[in-house]
Amino acid sequence: MEGPSPENMKMPERPLFLCVLANTETAYIEGLSAAGKTAKLTDYTPPGDAEVLETGMVVDIPILPMTPPYDTPTPALITRVALDLTGVKHMLVNAGLKILPAKIVPLIDISGSPGKDIREPIAVPDAQGIFERGFKLGRELKDKYDFVMIGESIPAGTTTANAVLAALGYNGNVSSSASTNPLELKKQVVSEALDSSGIKPGDLRNNPMEAIRCVGDPMMAAVAGIAVGLEDIPVILAGGTQMATVFGVIKHLGHKTDNITIVTTCYVMNDTSAHFTQLAEELGAKAYATDPGFGQSRLQGLRQYEAGFVKEGVGAGGAIYLTQMFGIPVERLRTEIEILCEKLSKYGDIDRVK
């Protein structure tokens, strides 16, 4: 069902944007994730996103998170500008990073470890512990804020989401940061992941944390825990099929979900290679899509979003939603994103990677 439009959302007095960062070695499979120039360089994507979100530029991370072949910029740009324009506070959560961002970037560490390749029998050994520590954080936040939006940054997260959905019994394609969704490769990886863990589709419908432990990633466990810990306050899961999967985990854990809305970009909602709308309907989730109008941008890198590159990430769809809640025109948002994009293009030389 369609979620509430931003114009119809009650304006919060104490809103918070929270971004959960993690890695999974599933991203090392060549051709799976476009969230980095090479598979190994995806380790730099979440900390790079964190630096952009916090400072407006890369600091210690030697490359700007880009999607080849046109260097389409990280959606962290969108989120950074949206948070600047709205003045909404933000928080960054380390749920299992391979590489940390610069020390000037404050992180809440919930003691998670990077996820393993989901083709191994156990992908997230401490999934339950990460969930519980996320839950504790959510409980702490619910008394300080009256509206929480949660985004994520984890390369290959759509593939791990596909595997968890399969373990829960949902059959459908997930989106991709690439313009051409590598569906056959994803299906092969998911099939091998389920086999290695001795799981058949639907086997873990009543045990979603085991699904994450076997074939998921640390981000899912953390976001699910935080959202459950927030209890009754309005929660926006800012993302596409990955956040729909987290919604499914929360639902199958038996927790209430009527305070949760999934908000993504129109680029995910309109992705014909994925089934986001169908998945949201099957889950009984409220979902809404935002449009930054990048097709009208003067920058090719941003126009590539319209061509199917990147699509979503770092809570971008939700961040656009925030600006609409605050009555900020999309033209102003797009102009400010273009300015920051040009500024950032001077940083992040790939030759600095040792």
PDB file of N, CA and C in Angstrom, residues 217-313:
ATOM      1  N   ASP A 217      23.422 -10.103   6.125  1.00  0.00           N
ATOM      2  CA  ASP A 217      24.558  -9.222   6.394  1.00  0.00           C
ATOM      3  C   ASP A 217      24.333  -8.473   7.704  1.00  0.00           C
ATOM      4  N   PRO A 218      25.383  -7.874   8.284  1.00  0.00           N
ATOM      5  CA  PRO A 218      25.252  -7.228   9.597  1.00  0.00           C
ATOM      6  C   PRO A 218      24.295  -6.036   9.602  1.00  0.00           C
ATOM      7  N   MET A 219      24.216  -5.316   8.485  1.00  0.00           N
ATOM      8  CA  MET A 219      23.325  -4.159   8.424  1.00  0.00           C
ATOM      9  C   MET A 219      21.893  -4.546   8.742  1.00  0.00           C
ATOM     10  N   MET A 220      21.429  -5.657   8.160  1.00  0.00           N
ATOM     11  CA  MET A 220      20.041  -6.080   8.375  1.00  0.00           C
ATOM     12  C   MET A 220      19.743  -6.307   9.853  1.00  0.00           C
ATOM     13  N   ALA A 221      20.641  -7.018  10.530  1.00  0.00           N
ATOM     14  CA  ALA A 221      20.437  -7.306  11.950  1.00  0.00           C
ATOM     15  C   ALA A 221      20.395  -6.020  12.764  1.00  0.00           C
ATOM     16  N   ALA A 222      21.300  -5.086  12.435  1.00  0.00           N
ATOM     17  CA  ALA A 222      21.366  -3.830  13.178  1.00  0.00           C
ATOM     18  C   ALA A 222      20.116  -2.978  12.964  1.00  0.00           C
ATOM     19  N   VAL A 223      19.725  -2.800  11.706  1.00  0.00           N
ATOM     20  CA  VAL A 223      18.564  -1.947  11.411  1.00  0.00           C
ATOM     21  C   VAL A 223      17.292  -2.551  12.003  1.00  0.00           C
ATOM     22  N   ALA A 224      17.133  -3.864  11.894  1.00  0.00           N
ATOM     23  CA  ALA A 224      15.955  -4.508  12.477  1.00  0.00           C
ATOM     24  C   ALA A 224      15.910  -4.275  13.978  1.00  0.00           C
ATOM     25  N   GLY A 225      17.045  -4.449  14.652  1.00  0.00           N
ATOM     26  CA  GLY A 225      17.091  -4.236  16.092  1.00  0.00           C
ATOM     27  C   GLY A 225      16.770  -2.810  16.486  1.00  0.00           C
ATOM     28  N   ILE A 226      17.373  -1.851  15.774  1.00  0.00           N
ATOM     29  CA  ILE A 226      17.121  -0.433  16.074  1.00  0.00           C
ATOM     30  C   ILE A 226      15.645  -0.099  15.887  1.00  0.00           C
ATOM     31  N   ALA A 227      15.078  -0.528  14.760  1.00  0.00           N
ATOM     32  CA  ALA A 227      13.675  -0.212  14.460  1.00  0.00           C
ATOM     33  C   ALA A 227      12.734  -0.815  15.499  1.00  0.00           C
ATOM     34  N   VAL A 228      12.994  -2.035  15.912  1.00  0.00           N
ATOM     35  CA  VAL A 228      12.161  -2.669  16.938  1.00  0.00           C
ATOM     36  C   VAL A 228      12.309  -1.929  18.272  1.00  0.00           C
ATOM     37  N   GLY A 229      13.542  -1.531  18.601  1.00  0.00           N
ATOM     38  CA  GLY A 229      13.785  -0.812  19.846  1.00  0.00           C
ATOM     39  C   GLY A 229      13.119   0.546  19.907  1.00  0.00           C
ATOM     40  N   LEU A 230      12.864   1.152  18.749  1.00  0.00           N
ATOM     41  CA  LEU A 230      12.215   2.470  18.702  1.00  0.00           C
ATOM     42  C   LEU A 230      10.732   2.404  19.060  1.00  0.00           C
ATOM     43  N   GLU A 231      10.184   1.208  19.075  1.00  0.00           N
ATOM     44  CA  GLU A 231       8.809   0.957  19.482  1.00  0.00           C
ATOM     45  C   GLU A 231       7.788   1.724  18.652  1.00  0.00           C
ATOM     46  N   ASP A 232       7.053   2.671  19.266  1.00  0.00           N
ATOM     47  CA  ASP A 232       5.881   3.269  18.616  1.00  0.00           C
ATOM     48  C   ASP A 232       6.169   4.520  17.801  1.00  0.00           C
ATOM     49  N   ILE A 233       7.373   5.100  17.903  1.00  0.00           N
ATOM     50  CA  ILE A 233       7.579   6.369  17.214  1.00  0.00           C
ATOM     51  C   ILE A 233       7.654   6.127  15.703  1.00  0.00           C
ATOM     52  N   PRO A 234       7.293   7.104  14.885  1.00  0.00           N
ATOM     53  CA  PRO A 234       7.339   6.920  13.428  1.00  0.00           C
ATOM     54  C   PRO A 234       8.759   6.595  12.953  1.00  0.00           C
ATOM     55  N   VAL A 235       8.869   5.532  12.170  1.00  0.00           N
ATOM     56  CA  VAL A 235      10.155   5.094  11.629  1.00  0.00           C
ATOM     57  C   VAL A 235      10.046   5.040  10.110  1.00  0.00           C
ATOM     58  N   ILE A 236      11.003   5.649   9.444  1.00  0.00           N
ATOM     59  CA  ILE A 236      11.136   5.527   7.993  1.00  0.00           C
ATOM     60  C   ILE A 236      12.339   4.649   7.709  1.00  0.00           C
ATOM     61  N   LEU A 237      12.115   3.534   7.038  1.00  0.00           N
ATOM     62  CA  LEU A 237      13.230   2.737   6.529  1.00  0.00           C
ATOM     63  C   LEU A 237      13.557   3.292   5.152  1.00  0.00           C
ATOM     64  N   ALA A 238      14.674   4.017   5.078  1.00  0.00           N
ATOM     65  CA  ALA A 238      15.030   4.747   3.861  1.00  0.00           C
ATOM     66  C   ALA A 238      15.902   3.882   2.969  1.00  0.00           C
ATOM     67  N   GLY A 239      15.275   3.265   1.979  1.00  0.00           N
ATOM     68  CA  GLY A 239      15.990   2.388   1.066  1.00  0.00           C
ATOM     69  C   GLY A 239      15.006   1.581   0.250  1.00  0.00           C
ATOM     70  N   GLY A 240      15.540   0.736  -0.621  1.00  0.00           N
ATOM     71  CA  GLY A 240      14.679  -0.033  -1.510  1.00  0.00           C
ATOM     72  C   GLY A 240      14.465  -1.457  -1.029  1.00  0.00           C
ATOM     73  N   THR A 241      14.893  -2.417  -1.849  1.00  0.00           N
ATOM     74  CA  THR A 241      14.625  -3.818  -1.540  1.00  0.00           C
ATOM     75  C   THR A 241      15.340  -4.276  -0.270  1.00  0.00           C
ATOM     76  N   GLN A 242      16.470  -3.664   0.068  1.00  0.00           N
ATOM     77  CA  GLN A 242      17.149  -4.035   1.306  1.00  0.00           C
ATOM     78  C   GLN A 242      16.297  -3.683   2.519  1.00  0.00           C
ATOM     79  N   MET A 243      15.712  -2.495   2.506  1.00  0.00           N
ATOM     80  CA  MET A 243      14.873  -2.088   3.631  1.00  0.00           C
ATOM     81  C   MET A 243      13.546  -2.842   3.637  1.00  0.00           C
ATOM     82  N   ALA A 244      13.064  -3.232   2.458  1.00  0.00           N
ATOM     83  CA  ALA A 244      11.871  -4.084   2.414  1.00  0.00           C
ATOM     84  C   ALA A 244      12.184  -5.426   3.086  1.00  0.00           C
ATOM     85  N   THR A 245      13.400  -5.924   2.881  1.00  0.00           N
ATOM     86  CA  THR A 245      13.815  -7.165   3.518  1.00  0.00           C
ATOM     87  C   THR A 245      13.883  -7.012   5.027  1.00  0.00           C
ATOM     88  N   VAL A 246      14.436  -5.886   5.491  1.00  0.00           N
ATOM     89  CA  VAL A 246      14.479  -5.622   6.935  1.00  0.00           C
ATOM     90  C   VAL A 246      13.057  -5.568   7.500  1.00  0.00           C
ATOM     91  N   PHE A 247      12.149  -4.929   6.771  1.00  0.00           N
ATOM     92  CA  PHE A 247      10.747  -4.895   7.185  1.00  0.00           C
ATOM     93  C   PHE A 247      10.221  -6.324   7.336  1.00  0.00           C
ATOM     94  N   GLY A 248      10.554  -7.188   6.349  1.00  0.00           N
ATOM     95  CA  GLY A 248      10.120  -8.572   6.407  1.00  0.00           C
ATOM     96  C   GLY A 248      10.666  -9.300   7.625  1.00  0.00           C
ATOM     97  N   VAL A 249      11.927  -9.031   7.962  1.00  0.00           N
ATOM     98  CA  VAL A 249      12.535  -9.631   9.154  1.00  0.00           C
ATOM     99  C   VAL A 249      11.764  -9.218  10.405  1.00  0.00           C
ATOM    100  N   ILE A 250      11.479  -7.916  10.527  1.00  0.00           N
ATOM    101  CA  ILE A 250      10.747  -7.414  11.688  1.00  0.00           C
ATOM    102  C   ILE A 250       9.362  -8.050  11.765  1.00  0.00           C
ATOM    103  N   LYS A 251       8.699  -8.132  10.631  1.00  0.00           N
ATOM    104  CA  LYS A 251       7.361  -8.720  10.583  1.00  0.00           C
ATOM    105  C   LYS A 251       7.388 -10.184  11.002  1.00  0.00           C
ATOM    106  N   HIS A 252       8.351 -10.929  10.464  1.00  0.00           N
ATOM    107  CA  HIS A 252       8.402 -12.363  10.758  1.00  0.00           C
ATOM    108  C   HIS A 252       8.950 -12.659  12.149  1.00  0.00           C
ATOM    109  N   LEU A 253       9.544 -11.668  12.792  1.00  0.00           N
ATOM    110  CA  LEU A 253       9.896 -11.797  14.203  1.00  0.00           C
ATOM    111  C   LEU A 253       8.672 -11.625  15.100  1.00  0.00           C
ATOM    112  N   GLY A 254       7.582 -11.133  14.498  1.00  0.00           N
ATOM    113  CA  GLY A 254       6.333 -10.967  15.245  1.00  0.00           C
ATOM    114  C   GLY A 254       6.151  -9.596  15.862  1.00  0.00           C
ATOM    115  N   HIS A 255       6.986  -8.633  15.464  1.00  0.00           N
ATOM    116  CA  HIS A 255       6.864  -7.288  16.015  1.00  0.00           C
ATOM    117  C   HIS A 255       5.899  -6.449  15.176  1.00  0.00           C
ATOM    118  N   LYS A 256       5.310  -5.442  15.801  1.00  0.00           N
ATOM    119  CA  LYS A 256       4.388  -4.571  15.095  1.00  0.00           C
ATOM    120  C   LYS A 256       5.140  -3.723  14.074  1.00  0.00           C
ATOM    121  N   THR A 257       4.479  -3.421  12.974  1.00  0.00           N
ATOM    122  CA  THR A 257       5.118  -2.669  11.890  1.00  0.00           C
ATOM    123  C   THR A 257       4.284  -1.478  11.431  1.00  0.00           C
ATOM    124  N   ASP A 258       3.178  -1.189  12.120  1.00  0.00           N
ATOM    125  CA  ASP A 258       2.291  -0.145  11.604  1.00  0.00           C
ATOM    126  C   ASP A 258       2.864   1.257  11.756  1.00  0.00           C
ATOM    127  N   ASN A 259       3.959   1.405  12.506  1.00  0.00           N
ATOM    128  CA  ASN A 259       4.630   2.705  12.633  1.00  0.00           C
ATOM    129  C   ASN A 259       5.741   2.880  11.609  1.00  0.00           C
ATOM    130  N   ILE A 260       5.942   1.859  10.749  1.00  0.00           N
ATOM    131  CA  ILE A 260       7.071   1.853   9.814  1.00  0.00           C
ATOM    132  C   ILE A 260       6.599   2.102   8.385  1.00  0.00           C
ATOM    133  N   THR A 261       7.288   3.005   7.688  1.00  0.00           N
ATOM    134  CA  THR A 261       7.073   3.237   6.256  1.00  0.00           C
ATOM    135  C   THR A 261       8.405   3.068   5.536  1.00  0.00           C
ATOM    136  N   ILE A 262       8.382   2.424   4.382  1.00  0.00           N
ATOM    137  CA  ILE A 262       9.580   2.315   3.548  1.00  0.00           C
ATOM    138  C   ILE A 262       9.537   3.444   2.522  1.00  0.00           C
ATOM    139  N   VAL A 263      10.601   4.228   2.444  1.00  0.00           N
ATOM    140  CA  VAL A 263      10.683   5.306   1.458  1.00  0.00           C
ATOM    141  C   VAL A 263      11.934   5.096   0.609  1.00  0.00           C
ATOM    142  N   THR A 264      11.752   5.066  -0.690  1.00  0.00           N
ATOM    143  CA  THR A 264      12.872   4.867  -1.604  1.00  0.00           C
ATOM    144  C   THR A 264      12.803   5.895  -2.734  1.00  0.00           C
ATOM    145  N   THR A 265      13.672   5.757  -3.707  1.00  0.00           N
ATOM    146  CA  THR A 265      13.646   6.653  -4.866  1.00  0.00           C
ATOM    147  C   THR A 265      12.748   6.075  -5.955  1.00  0.00           C
ATOM    148  N   CYS A 266      12.334   6.935  -6.851  1.00  0.00           N
ATOM    149  CA  CYS A 266      11.551   6.481  -8.004  1.00  0.00           C
ATOM    150  C   CYS A 266      12.376   5.540  -8.883  1.00  0.00           C
ATOM    151  N   TYR A 267      13.704   5.636  -8.777  1.00  0.00           N
ATOM    152  CA  TYR A 267      14.566   4.795  -9.606  1.00  0.00           C
ATOM    153  C   TYR A 267      14.488   3.325  -9.189  1.00  0.00           C
ATOM    154  N   VAL A 268      14.255   3.077  -7.909  1.00  0.00           N
ATOM    155  CA  VAL A 268      14.018   1.704  -7.434  1.00  0.00           C
ATOM    156  C   VAL A 268      12.589   1.286  -7.754  1.00  0.00           C
ATOM    157  N   MET A 269      11.645   2.175  -7.454  1.00  0.00           N
ATOM    158  CA  MET A 269      10.229   1.846  -7.675  1.00  0.00           C
ATOM    159  C   MET A 269       9.961   1.522  -9.150  1.00  0.00           C
ATOM    160  N   ASN A 270      10.660   2.212 -10.057  1.00  0.00           N
ATOM    161  CA  ASN A 270      10.428   2.034 -11.495  1.00  0.00           C
ATOM    162  C   ASN A 270      11.359   1.016 -12.145  1.00  0.00           C
ATOM    163  N   ASP A 271      12.195   0.350 -11.355  1.00  0.00           N
ATOM    164  CA  ASP A 271      13.154  -0.610 -11.884  1.00  0.00           C
ATOM    165  C   ASP A 271      12.406  -1.855 -12.378  1.00  0.00           C
ATOM    166  N   THR A 272      12.352  -2.020 -13.681  1.00  0.00           N
ATOM    167  CA  THR A 272      11.576  -3.125 -14.253  1.00  0.00           C
ATOM    168  C   THR A 272      12.250  -4.482 -14.035  1.00  0.00           C
ATOM    169  N   SER A 273      13.537  -4.487 -13.657  1.00  0.00           N
ATOM    170  CA  SER A 273      14.221  -5.758 -13.416  1.00  0.00           C
ATOM    171  C   SER A 273      14.006  -6.247 -11.985  1.00  0.00           C
ATOM    172  N   ALA A 274      13.399  -5.416 -11.154  1.00  0.00           N
ATOM    173  CA  ALA A 274      13.132  -5.780  -9.762  1.00  0.00           C
ATOM    174  C   ALA A 274      11.631  -5.720  -9.515  1.00  0.00           C
ATOM    175  N   HIS A 275      11.217  -6.200  -8.350  1.00  0.00           N
ATOM    176  CA  HIS A 275       9.795  -6.268  -8.028  1.00  0.00           C
ATOM    177  C   HIS A 275       9.527  -5.581  -6.697  1.00  0.00           C
ATOM    178  N   PHE A 276      10.014  -4.345  -6.554  1.00  0.00           N
ATOM    179  CA  PHE A 276       9.909  -3.675  -5.255  1.00  0.00           C
ATOM    180  C   PHE A 276       8.455  -3.476  -4.830  1.00  0.00           C
ATOM    181  N   THR A 277       7.639  -2.946  -5.733  1.00  0.00           N
ATOM    182  CA  THR A 277       6.244  -2.665  -5.383  1.00  0.00           C
ATOM    183  C   THR A 277       5.506  -3.949  -5.011  1.00  0.00           C
ATOM    184  N   GLN A 278       5.735  -4.994  -5.799  1.00  0.00           N
ATOM    185  CA  GLN A 278       5.099  -6.286  -5.520  1.00  0.00           C
ATOM    186  C   GLN A 278       5.553  -6.832  -4.170  1.00  0.00           C
ATOM    187  N   LEU A 279       6.851  -6.706  -3.892  1.00  0.00           N
ATOM    188  CA  LEU A 279       7.382  -7.191  -2.625  1.00  0.00           C
ATOM    189  C   LEU A 279       6.765  -6.438  -1.451  1.00  0.00           C
ATOM    190  N   ALA A 280       6.697  -5.106  -1.568  1.00  0.00           N
ATOM    191  CA  ALA A 280       6.101  -4.309  -0.500  1.00  0.00           C
ATOM    192  C   ALA A 280       4.652  -4.720  -0.249  1.00  0.00           C
ATOM    193  N   GLU A 281       3.920  -4.988  -1.326  1.00  0.00           N
ATOM    194  CA  GLU A 281       2.528  -5.419  -1.185  1.00  0.00           C
ATOM    195  C   GLU A 281       2.436  -6.777  -0.507  1.00  0.00           C
ATOM    196  N   GLU A 282       3.309  -7.707  -0.898  1.00  0.00           N
ATOM    197  CA  GLU A 282       3.306  -9.034  -0.275  1.00  0.00           C
ATOM    198  C   GLU A 282       3.613  -8.938   1.217  1.00  0.00           C
ATOM    199  N   LEU A 283       4.490  -8.014   1.573  1.00  0.00           N
ATOM    200  CA  LEU A 283       4.869  -7.840   2.977  1.00  0.00           C
ATOM    201  C   LEU A 283       3.824  -7.053   3.767  1.00  0.00           C
ATOM    202  N   GLY A 284       2.906  -6.401   3.059  1.00  0.00           N
ATOM    203  CA  GLY A 284       1.937  -5.534   3.734  1.00  0.00           C
ATOM    204  C   GLY A 284       2.575  -4.255   4.233  1.00  0.00           C
ATOM    205  N   ALA A 285       3.608  -3.798   3.531  1.00  0.00           N
ATOM    206  CA  ALA A 285       4.350  -2.608   3.957  1.00  0.00           C
ATOM    207  C   ALA A 285       3.837  -1.354   3.265  1.00  0.00           C
ATOM    208  N   LYS A 286       3.835  -0.253   3.988  1.00  0.00           N
ATOM    209  CA  LYS A 286       3.567   1.054   3.381  1.00  0.00           C
ATOM    210  C   LYS A 286       4.848   1.516   2.694  1.00  0.00           C
ATOM    211  N   ALA A 287       4.730   1.930   1.445  1.00  0.00           N
ATOM    212  CA  ALA A 287       5.918   2.333   0.690  1.00  0.00           C
ATOM    213  C   ALA A 287       5.629   3.587  -0.114  1.00  0.00           C
ATOM    214  N   TYR A 288       6.654   4.425  -0.256  1.00  0.00           N
ATOM    215  CA  TYR A 288       6.517   5.692  -0.982  1.00  0.00           C
ATOM    216  C   TYR A 288       7.817   5.943  -1.741  1.00  0.00           C
ATOM    217  N   ALA A 289       7.711   6.530  -2.927  1.00  0.00           N
ATOM    218  CA  ALA A 289       8.905   6.817  -3.738  1.00  0.00           C
ATOM    219  C   ALA A 289       9.023   8.315  -4.004  1.00  0.00           C
ATOM    220  N   THR A 290      10.252   8.817  -3.953  1.00  0.00           N
ATOM    221  CA  THR A 290      10.523  10.235  -4.193  1.00  0.00           C
ATOM    222  C   THR A 290      11.313  10.401  -5.487  1.00  0.00           C
ATOM    223  N   ASP A 291      11.201  11.585  -6.091  1.00  0.00           N
ATOM    224  CA  ASP A 291      11.841  11.858  -7.377  1.00  0.00           C
ATOM    225  C   ASP A 291      12.637  13.161  -7.300  1.00  0.00           C
ATOM    226  N   PRO A 292      13.988  13.083  -7.359  1.00  0.00           N
ATOM    227  CA  PRO A 292      14.793  14.303  -7.321  1.00  0.00           C
ATOM    228  C   PRO A 292      14.912  15.000  -8.671  1.00  0.00           C
ATOM    229  N   GLY A 293      14.318  14.412  -9.714  1.00  0.00           N
ATOM    230  CA  GLY A 293      14.352  15.037 -11.038  1.00  0.00           C
ATOM    231  C   GLY A 293      15.737  15.147 -11.636  1.00  0.00           C
ATOM    232  N   PHE A 294      16.572  14.124 -11.449  1.00  0.00           N
ATOM    233  CA  PHE A 294      17.945  14.200 -11.945  1.00  0.00           C
ATOM    234  C   PHE A 294      18.025  14.194 -13.471  1.00  0.00           C
ATOM    235  N   GLY A 295      16.949  13.809 -14.131  1.00  0.00           N
ATOM    236  CA  GLY A 295      16.944  13.869 -15.585  1.00  0.00           C
ATOM    237  C   GLY A 295      17.105  15.287 -16.100  1.00  0.00           C
ATOM    238  N   GLN A 296      16.797  16.278 -15.262  1.00  0.00           N
ATOM    239  CA  GLN A 296      16.929  17.687 -15.638  1.00  0.00           C
ATOM    240  C   GLN A 296      18.250  18.296 -15.167  1.00  0.00           C
ATOM    241  N   SER A 297      19.126  17.464 -14.595  1.00  0.00           N
ATOM    242  CA  SER A 297      20.393  17.983 -14.089  1.00  0.00           C
ATOM    243  C   SER A 297      21.326  18.353 -15.228  1.00  0.00           C
ATOM    244  N   ARG A 298      22.190  19.338 -14.993  1.00  0.00           N
ATOM    245  CA  ARG A 298      23.196  19.729 -15.989  1.00  0.00           C
ATOM    246  C   ARG A 298      24.414  18.812 -15.919  1.00  0.00           C
ATOM    247  N   LEU A 299      24.475  17.921 -14.920  1.00  0.00           N
ATOM    248  CA  LEU A 299      25.623  17.039 -14.753  1.00  0.00           C
ATOM    249  C   LEU A 299      25.302  15.626 -15.226  1.00  0.00           C
ATOM    250  N   GLN A 300      26.171  15.080 -16.080  1.00  0.00           N
ATOM    251  CA  GLN A 300      25.929  13.737 -16.614  1.00  0.00           C
ATOM    252  C   GLN A 300      25.895  12.685 -15.511  1.00  0.00           C
ATOM    253  N   GLY A 301      26.784  12.835 -14.513  1.00  0.00           N
ATOM    254  CA  GLY A 301      26.825  11.858 -13.432  1.00  0.00           C
ATOM    255  C   GLY A 301      25.489  11.711 -12.734  1.00  0.00           C
ATOM    256  N   LEU A 302      24.797  12.821 -12.513  1.00  0.00           N
ATOM    257  CA  LEU A 302      23.481  12.768 -11.878  1.00  0.00           C
ATOM    258  C   LEU A 302      22.421  12.266 -12.843  1.00  0.00           C
ATOM    259  N   ARG A 303      22.535  12.644 -14.115  1.00  0.00           N
ATOM    260  CA  ARG A 303      21.558  12.150 -15.097  1.00  0.00           C
ATOM    261  C   ARG A 303      21.614  10.637 -15.222  1.00  0.00           C
ATOM    262  N   GLN A 304      22.757  10.039 -14.864  1.00  0.00           N
ATOM    263  CA  GLN A 304      22.889   8.592 -14.949  1.00  0.00           C
ATOM    264  C   GLN A 304      21.930   7.862 -13.992  1.00  0.00           C
ATOM    265  N   TYR A 305      21.498   8.556 -12.954  1.00  0.00           N
ATOM    266  CA  TYR A 305      20.493   7.949 -12.071  1.00  0.00           C
ATOM    267  C   TYR A 305      19.236   7.613 -12.876  1.00  0.00           C
ATOM    268  N   GLU A 306      18.866   8.523 -13.780  1.00  0.00           N
ATOM    269  CA  GLU A 306      17.688   8.300 -14.625  1.00  0.00           C
ATOM    270  C   GLU A 306      17.899   7.113 -15.561  1.00  0.00           C
ATOM    271  N   ALA A 307      19.173   6.846 -15.899  1.00  0.00           N
ATOM    272  CA  ALA A 307      19.493   5.734 -16.800  1.00  0.00           C
ATOM    273  C   ALA A 307      19.604   4.407 -16.057  1.00  0.00           C
ATOM    274  N   GLY A 308      19.416   4.455 -14.739  1.00  0.00           N
ATOM    275  CA  GLY A 308      19.407   3.216 -13.966  1.00  0.00           C
ATOM    276  C   GLY A 308      20.639   2.939 -13.148  1.00  0.00           C
ATOM    277  N   PHE A 309      21.608   3.874 -13.120  1.00  0.00           N
ATOM    278  CA  PHE A 309      22.795   3.680 -12.313  1.00  0.00           C
ATOM    279  C   PHE A 309      22.517   4.081 -10.865  1.00  0.00           C
ATOM    280  N   VAL A 310      23.074   3.352  -9.927  1.00  0.00           N
ATOM    281  CA  VAL A 310      23.024   3.606  -8.476  1.00  0.00           C
ATOM    282  C   VAL A 310      21.610   3.416  -7.917  1.00  0.00           C
ATOM    283  N   LYS A 311      20.709   4.303  -8.274  1.00  0.00           N
ATOM    284  CA  LYS A 311      19.286   4.253  -7.896  1.00  0.00           C
ATOM    285  C   LYS A 311      18.993   4.692  -6.461  1.00  0.00           C
ATOM    286  N   GLU A 312      19.771   4.217  -5.502  1.00  0.00           N
ATOM    287  CA  GLU A 312      19.416   4.417  -4.094  1.00  0.00           C
ATOM    288  C   GLU A 312      20.618   4.081  -3.226  1.00  0.00           C
ATOM    289  N   GLY A 313      20.564   4.461  -1.976  1.00  0.00           N
ATOM    290  CA  GLY A 313      21.611   4.144  -1.020  1.00  0.00           C
ATOM    291  C   GLY A 313      21.813   5.287  -0.051  1.00  0.00           C
TER     292      GLY A 313
END
